[in-house]
mmCIF file of C-alpha atoms in Angstrom:
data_model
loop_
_atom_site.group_PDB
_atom_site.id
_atom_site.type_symbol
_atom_site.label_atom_id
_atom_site.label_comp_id
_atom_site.label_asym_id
_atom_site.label_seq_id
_atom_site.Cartn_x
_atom_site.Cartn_y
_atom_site.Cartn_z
ATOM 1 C CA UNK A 1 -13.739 80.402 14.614
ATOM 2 C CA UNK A 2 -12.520 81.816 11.187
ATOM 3 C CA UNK A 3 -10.073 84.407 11.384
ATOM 4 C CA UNK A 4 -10.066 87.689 9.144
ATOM 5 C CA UNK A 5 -9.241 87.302 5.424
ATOM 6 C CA UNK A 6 -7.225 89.709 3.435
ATOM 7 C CA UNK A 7 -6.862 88.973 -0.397
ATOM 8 C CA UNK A 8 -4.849 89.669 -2.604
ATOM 9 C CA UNK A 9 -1.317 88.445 -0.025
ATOM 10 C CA UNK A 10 0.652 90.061 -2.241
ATOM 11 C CA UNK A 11 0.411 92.504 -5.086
ATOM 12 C CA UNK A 12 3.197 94.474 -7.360
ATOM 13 C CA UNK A 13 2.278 97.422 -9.588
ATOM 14 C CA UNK A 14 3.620 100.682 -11.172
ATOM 15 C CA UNK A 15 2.991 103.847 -10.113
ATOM 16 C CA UNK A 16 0.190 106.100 -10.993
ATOM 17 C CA UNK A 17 -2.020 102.533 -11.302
ATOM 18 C CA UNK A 18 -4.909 101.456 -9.016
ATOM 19 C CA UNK A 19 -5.260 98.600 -6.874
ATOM 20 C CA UNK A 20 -8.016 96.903 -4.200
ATOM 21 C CA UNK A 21 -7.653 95.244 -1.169
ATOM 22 C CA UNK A 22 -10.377 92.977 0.132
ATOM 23 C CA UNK A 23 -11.185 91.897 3.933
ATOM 24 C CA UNK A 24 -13.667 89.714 5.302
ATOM 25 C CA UNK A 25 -13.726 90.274 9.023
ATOM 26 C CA UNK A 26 -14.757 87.770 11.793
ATOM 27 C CA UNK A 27 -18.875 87.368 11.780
ATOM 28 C CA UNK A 28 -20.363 89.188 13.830
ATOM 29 C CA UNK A 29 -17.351 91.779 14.313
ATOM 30 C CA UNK A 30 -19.226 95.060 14.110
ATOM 31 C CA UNK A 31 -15.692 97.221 13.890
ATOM 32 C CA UNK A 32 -13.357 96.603 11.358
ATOM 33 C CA UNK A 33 -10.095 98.718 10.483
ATOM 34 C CA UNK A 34 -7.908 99.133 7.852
ATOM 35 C CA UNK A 35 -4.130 100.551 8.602
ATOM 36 C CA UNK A 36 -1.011 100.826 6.742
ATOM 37 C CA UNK A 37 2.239 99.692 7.716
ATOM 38 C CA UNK A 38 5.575 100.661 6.594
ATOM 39 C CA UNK A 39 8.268 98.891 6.838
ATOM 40 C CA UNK A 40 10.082 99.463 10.222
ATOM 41 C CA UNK A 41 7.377 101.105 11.760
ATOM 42 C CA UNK A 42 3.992 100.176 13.585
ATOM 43 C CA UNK A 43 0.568 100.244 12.258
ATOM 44 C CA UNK A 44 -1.017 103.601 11.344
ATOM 45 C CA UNK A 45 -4.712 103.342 11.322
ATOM 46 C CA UNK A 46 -6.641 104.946 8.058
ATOM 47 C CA UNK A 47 -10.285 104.021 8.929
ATOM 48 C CA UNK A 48 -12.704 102.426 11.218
ATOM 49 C CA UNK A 49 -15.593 101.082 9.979
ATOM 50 C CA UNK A 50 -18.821 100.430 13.232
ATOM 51 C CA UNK A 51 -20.933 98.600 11.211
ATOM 52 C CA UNK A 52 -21.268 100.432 7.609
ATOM 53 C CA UNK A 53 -20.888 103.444 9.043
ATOM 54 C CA UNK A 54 -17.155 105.745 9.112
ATOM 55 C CA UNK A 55 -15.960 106.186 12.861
ATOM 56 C CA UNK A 56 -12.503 107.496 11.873
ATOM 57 C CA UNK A 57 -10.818 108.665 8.452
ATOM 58 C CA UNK A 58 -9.054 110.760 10.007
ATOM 59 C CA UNK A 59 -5.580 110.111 8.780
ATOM 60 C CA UNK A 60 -6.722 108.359 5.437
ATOM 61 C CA UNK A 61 -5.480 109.985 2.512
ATOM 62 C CA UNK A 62 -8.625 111.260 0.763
ATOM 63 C CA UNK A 63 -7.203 112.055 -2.584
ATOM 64 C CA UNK A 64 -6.452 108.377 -3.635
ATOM 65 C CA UNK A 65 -7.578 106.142 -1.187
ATOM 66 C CA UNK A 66 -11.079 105.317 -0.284
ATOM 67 C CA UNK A 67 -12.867 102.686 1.490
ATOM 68 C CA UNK A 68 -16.306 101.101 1.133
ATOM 69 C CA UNK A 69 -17.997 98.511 4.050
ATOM 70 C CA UNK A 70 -21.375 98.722 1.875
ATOM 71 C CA UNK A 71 -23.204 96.093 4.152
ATOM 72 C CA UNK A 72 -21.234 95.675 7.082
ATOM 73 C CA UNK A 73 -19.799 92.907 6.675
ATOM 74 C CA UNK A 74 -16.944 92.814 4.209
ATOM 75 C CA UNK A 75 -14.534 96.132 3.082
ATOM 76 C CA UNK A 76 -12.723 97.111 0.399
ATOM 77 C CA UNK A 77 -9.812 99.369 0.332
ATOM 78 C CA UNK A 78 -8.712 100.992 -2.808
ATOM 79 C CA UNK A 79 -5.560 103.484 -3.772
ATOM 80 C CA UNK A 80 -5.885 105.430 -6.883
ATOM 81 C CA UNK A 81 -3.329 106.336 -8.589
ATOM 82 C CA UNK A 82 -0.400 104.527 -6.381
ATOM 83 C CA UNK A 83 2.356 106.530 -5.368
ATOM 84 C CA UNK A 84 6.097 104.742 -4.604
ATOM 85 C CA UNK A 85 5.612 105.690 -1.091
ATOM 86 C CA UNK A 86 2.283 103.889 -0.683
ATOM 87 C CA UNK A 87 4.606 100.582 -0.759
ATOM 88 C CA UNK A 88 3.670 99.039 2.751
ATOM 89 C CA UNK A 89 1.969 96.330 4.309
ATOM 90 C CA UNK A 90 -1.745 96.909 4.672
ATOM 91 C CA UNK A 91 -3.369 95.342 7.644
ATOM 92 C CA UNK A 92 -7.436 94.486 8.030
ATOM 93 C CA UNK A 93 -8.454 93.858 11.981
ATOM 94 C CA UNK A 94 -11.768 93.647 13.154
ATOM 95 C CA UNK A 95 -13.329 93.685 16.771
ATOM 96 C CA UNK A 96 -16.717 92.976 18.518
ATOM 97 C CA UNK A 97 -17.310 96.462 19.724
ATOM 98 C CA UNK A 98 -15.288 99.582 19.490
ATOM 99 C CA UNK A 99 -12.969 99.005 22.407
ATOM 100 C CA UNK A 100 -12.479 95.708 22.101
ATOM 101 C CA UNK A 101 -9.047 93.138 21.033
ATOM 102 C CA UNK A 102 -8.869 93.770 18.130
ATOM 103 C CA UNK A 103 -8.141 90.687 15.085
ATOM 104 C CA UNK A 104 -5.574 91.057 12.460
ATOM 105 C CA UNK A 105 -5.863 89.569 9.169
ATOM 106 C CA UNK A 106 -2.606 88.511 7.820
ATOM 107 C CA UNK A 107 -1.852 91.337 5.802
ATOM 108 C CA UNK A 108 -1.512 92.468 2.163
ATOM 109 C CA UNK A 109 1.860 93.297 0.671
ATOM 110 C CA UNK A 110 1.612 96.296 -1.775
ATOM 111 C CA UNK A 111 4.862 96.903 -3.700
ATOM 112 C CA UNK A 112 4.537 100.112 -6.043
ATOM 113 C CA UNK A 113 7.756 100.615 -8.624
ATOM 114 C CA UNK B 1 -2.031 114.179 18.893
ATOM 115 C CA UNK B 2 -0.889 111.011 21.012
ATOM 116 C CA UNK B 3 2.502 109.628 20.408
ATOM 117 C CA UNK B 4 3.468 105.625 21.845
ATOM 118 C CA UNK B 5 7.139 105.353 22.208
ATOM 119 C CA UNK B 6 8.784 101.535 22.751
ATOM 120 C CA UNK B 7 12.143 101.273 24.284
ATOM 121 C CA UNK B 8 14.519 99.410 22.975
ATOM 122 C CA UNK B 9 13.879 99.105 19.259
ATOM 123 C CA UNK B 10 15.611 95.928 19.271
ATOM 124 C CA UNK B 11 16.285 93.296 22.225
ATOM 125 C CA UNK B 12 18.774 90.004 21.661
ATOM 126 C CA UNK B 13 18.754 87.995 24.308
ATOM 127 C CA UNK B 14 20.031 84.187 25.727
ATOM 128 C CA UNK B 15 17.238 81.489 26.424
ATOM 129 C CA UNK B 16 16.369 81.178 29.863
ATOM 130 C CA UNK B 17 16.560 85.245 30.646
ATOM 131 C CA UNK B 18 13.777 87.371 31.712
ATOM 132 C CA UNK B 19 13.138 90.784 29.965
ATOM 133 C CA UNK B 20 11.122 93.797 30.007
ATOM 134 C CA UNK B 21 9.807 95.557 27.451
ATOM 135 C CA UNK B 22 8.958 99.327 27.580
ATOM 136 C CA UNK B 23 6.076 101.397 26.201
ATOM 137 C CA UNK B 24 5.842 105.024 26.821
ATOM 138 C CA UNK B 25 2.538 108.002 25.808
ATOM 139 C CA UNK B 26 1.881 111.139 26.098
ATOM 140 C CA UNK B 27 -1.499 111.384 26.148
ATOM 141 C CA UNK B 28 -3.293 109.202 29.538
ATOM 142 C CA UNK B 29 -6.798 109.965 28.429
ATOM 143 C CA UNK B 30 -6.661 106.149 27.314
ATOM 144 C CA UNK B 31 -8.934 103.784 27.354
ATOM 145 C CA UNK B 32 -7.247 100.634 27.238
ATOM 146 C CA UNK B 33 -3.853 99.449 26.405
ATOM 147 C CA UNK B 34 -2.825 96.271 24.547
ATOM 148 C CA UNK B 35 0.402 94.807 23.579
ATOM 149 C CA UNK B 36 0.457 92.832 20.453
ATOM 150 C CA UNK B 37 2.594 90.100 18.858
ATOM 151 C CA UNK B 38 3.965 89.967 15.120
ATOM 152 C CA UNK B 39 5.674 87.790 13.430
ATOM 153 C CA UNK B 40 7.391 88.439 10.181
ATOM 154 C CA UNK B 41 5.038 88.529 7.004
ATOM 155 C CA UNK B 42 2.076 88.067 9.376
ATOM 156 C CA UNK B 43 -0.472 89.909 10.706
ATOM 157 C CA UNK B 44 -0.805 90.887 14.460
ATOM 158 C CA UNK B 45 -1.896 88.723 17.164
ATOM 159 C CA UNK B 46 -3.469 89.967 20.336
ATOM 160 C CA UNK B 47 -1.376 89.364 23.535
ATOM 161 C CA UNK B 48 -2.667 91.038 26.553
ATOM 162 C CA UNK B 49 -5.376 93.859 26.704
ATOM 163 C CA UNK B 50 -5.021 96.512 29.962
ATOM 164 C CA UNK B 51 -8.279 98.719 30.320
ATOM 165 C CA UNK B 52 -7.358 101.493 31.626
ATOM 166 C CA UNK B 53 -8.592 101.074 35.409
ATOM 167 C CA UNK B 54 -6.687 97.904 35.295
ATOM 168 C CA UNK B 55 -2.876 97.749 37.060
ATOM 169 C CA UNK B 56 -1.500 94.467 34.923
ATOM 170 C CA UNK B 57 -2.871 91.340 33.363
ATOM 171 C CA UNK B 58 -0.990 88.173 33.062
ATOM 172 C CA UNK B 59 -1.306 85.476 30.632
ATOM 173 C CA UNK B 60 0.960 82.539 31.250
ATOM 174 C CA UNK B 61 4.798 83.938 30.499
ATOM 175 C CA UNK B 62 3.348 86.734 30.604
ATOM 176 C CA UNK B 63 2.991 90.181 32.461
ATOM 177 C CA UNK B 64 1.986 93.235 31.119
ATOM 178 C CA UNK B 65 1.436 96.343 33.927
ATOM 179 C CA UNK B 66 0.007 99.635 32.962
ATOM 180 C CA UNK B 67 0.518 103.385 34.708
ATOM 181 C CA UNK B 68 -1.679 105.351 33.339
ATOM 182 C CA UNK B 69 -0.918 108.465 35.479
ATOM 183 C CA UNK B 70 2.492 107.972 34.290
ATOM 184 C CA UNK B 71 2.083 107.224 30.595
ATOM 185 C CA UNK B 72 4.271 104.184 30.719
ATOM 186 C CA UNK B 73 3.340 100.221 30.434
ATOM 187 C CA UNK B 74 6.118 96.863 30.805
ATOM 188 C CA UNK B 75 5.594 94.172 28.921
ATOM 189 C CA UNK B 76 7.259 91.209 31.160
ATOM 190 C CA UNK B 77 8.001 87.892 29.478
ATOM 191 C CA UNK B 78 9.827 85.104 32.162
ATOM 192 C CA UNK B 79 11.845 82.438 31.238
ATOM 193 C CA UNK B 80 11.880 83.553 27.364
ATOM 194 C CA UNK B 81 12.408 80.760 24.557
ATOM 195 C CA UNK B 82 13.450 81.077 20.874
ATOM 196 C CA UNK B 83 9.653 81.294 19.888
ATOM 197 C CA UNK B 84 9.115 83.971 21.630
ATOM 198 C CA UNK B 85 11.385 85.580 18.944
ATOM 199 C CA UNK B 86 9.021 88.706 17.313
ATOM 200 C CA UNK B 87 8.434 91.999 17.102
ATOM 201 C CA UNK B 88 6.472 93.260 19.688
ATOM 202 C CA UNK B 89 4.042 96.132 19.265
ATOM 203 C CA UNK B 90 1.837 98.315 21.586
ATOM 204 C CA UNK B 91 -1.136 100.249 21.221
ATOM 205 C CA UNK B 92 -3.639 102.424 22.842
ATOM 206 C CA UNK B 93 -7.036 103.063 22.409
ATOM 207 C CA UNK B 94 -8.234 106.920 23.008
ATOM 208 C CA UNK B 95 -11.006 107.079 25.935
ATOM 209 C CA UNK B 96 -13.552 108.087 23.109
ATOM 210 C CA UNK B 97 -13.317 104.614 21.461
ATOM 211 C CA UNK B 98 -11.529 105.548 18.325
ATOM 212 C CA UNK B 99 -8.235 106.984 17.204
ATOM 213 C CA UNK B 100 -5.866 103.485 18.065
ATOM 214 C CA UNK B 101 -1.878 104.431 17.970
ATOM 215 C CA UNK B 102 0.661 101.933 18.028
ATOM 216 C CA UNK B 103 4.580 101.929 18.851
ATOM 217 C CA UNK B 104 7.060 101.418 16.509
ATOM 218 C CA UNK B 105 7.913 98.136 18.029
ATOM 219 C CA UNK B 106 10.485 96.247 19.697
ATOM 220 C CA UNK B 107 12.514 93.659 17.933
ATOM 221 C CA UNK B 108 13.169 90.538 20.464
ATOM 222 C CA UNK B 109 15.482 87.584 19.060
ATOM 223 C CA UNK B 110 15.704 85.378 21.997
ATOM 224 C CA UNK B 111 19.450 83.100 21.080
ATOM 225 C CA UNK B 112 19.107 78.916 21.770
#
């Protein structure tokens, strides 16, 4: 079974610039997530995706990030315009149902100067 | 707002040993637990999931127990080898199905 797929692995850009993040989740996986990670610290979950359809946002920073799963299958994850503090690891999982094990894609690396 | 505490942050240890790992919330209206494994510049890999009417689930090395009236869950590895060297996370899953908080982690090197 294919596991999830995060593109780009590793991205650099300046501040104030925009950037995309791209998952492809396990098929069939009706819940997928998106979280940030900074370094040192666990994941912090910024939205939940059931099907195409928002379950959580909660803690997603609405002013420059936003997140599309158009047909419920693949997401994309954008920040616009980067701040230096966005500079983390961001993490794609998805899961059969809600409370399910979640998957973890390998990650993106975003490094904002 | 539910917080996940993990005690210690980091862990070195000899081959051979057992250890425990500690994971702490304040919040019990959980509905499952899970403990996860990462590795660095990876992503997270699933190591034992605890629903919440569940006392402990094993998986080889393994142990992971869960007190939900307590807030507290052990993460039990036996006879630990040099690839078990990772950072170990936890995470809990709110009883309505959404809102997931991990721990910070704890840092194991386990020494040849």
């Amino acid at each position: 079974e294919a596991g999830v797929a995060q593109s780009p692995r590793y991205k650099i850009i300046e501040k104030r610039q925009s950037v995309a993040f791209w998952c492809n989740p396990i098929s069939g996986h009706a819940t997928l997530y998106w979280y940030q990670q900074i370094l040192g610290q666990g994941p912090k979950l910024l939205i939940q995706f059931q099907n195409n359809g928002v379950v959580d946002d909660s803690q997603l920073p609405k002013d420059r990030f936003s997140a599309e799963r158009l047909k419920g299958v693949d997401s994309t994850l954008k920040i616009q315009p980067a701040k230096l503090e966005d500079s983390a690891v961001y993490l794609c999982a998805s899961s059969s149902t809600l409370v399910e094990t979640q998957y973890f894609g390998p990650g993106t690396r975003l490094l904002v100067l | 707002k539910q917080e996940v505490t993990q005690i210690p942050a980091a862990l070195s240890v000899p081959e051979g040993e057992n250890l425990v790992l500690n994971c702490s919330f304040t919040d019990s209206a959980i509905y499952n637990l899970q403990w996860f494994r990462q590795d660095p510049g990876k992503g997270l890999t699933s190591l034992l999931l605890i629903q919440s009417s569940q006392r402990e689930q094993t998986s080889g090395r393994l142990n992971a127990s869960l007190d939900k009236s307590s807030g507290r869950s052990t993460l039990y590895i036996a006879a630990s080898q040099p690839g078990d060297s990772a950072t170990y996370l936890c995470a809990v899953t709110h009883n309505t199905g959404n809102q997931f908080y991990f721990g910070t982690g704890t840092s194991l090197t386990v020494i040849p």
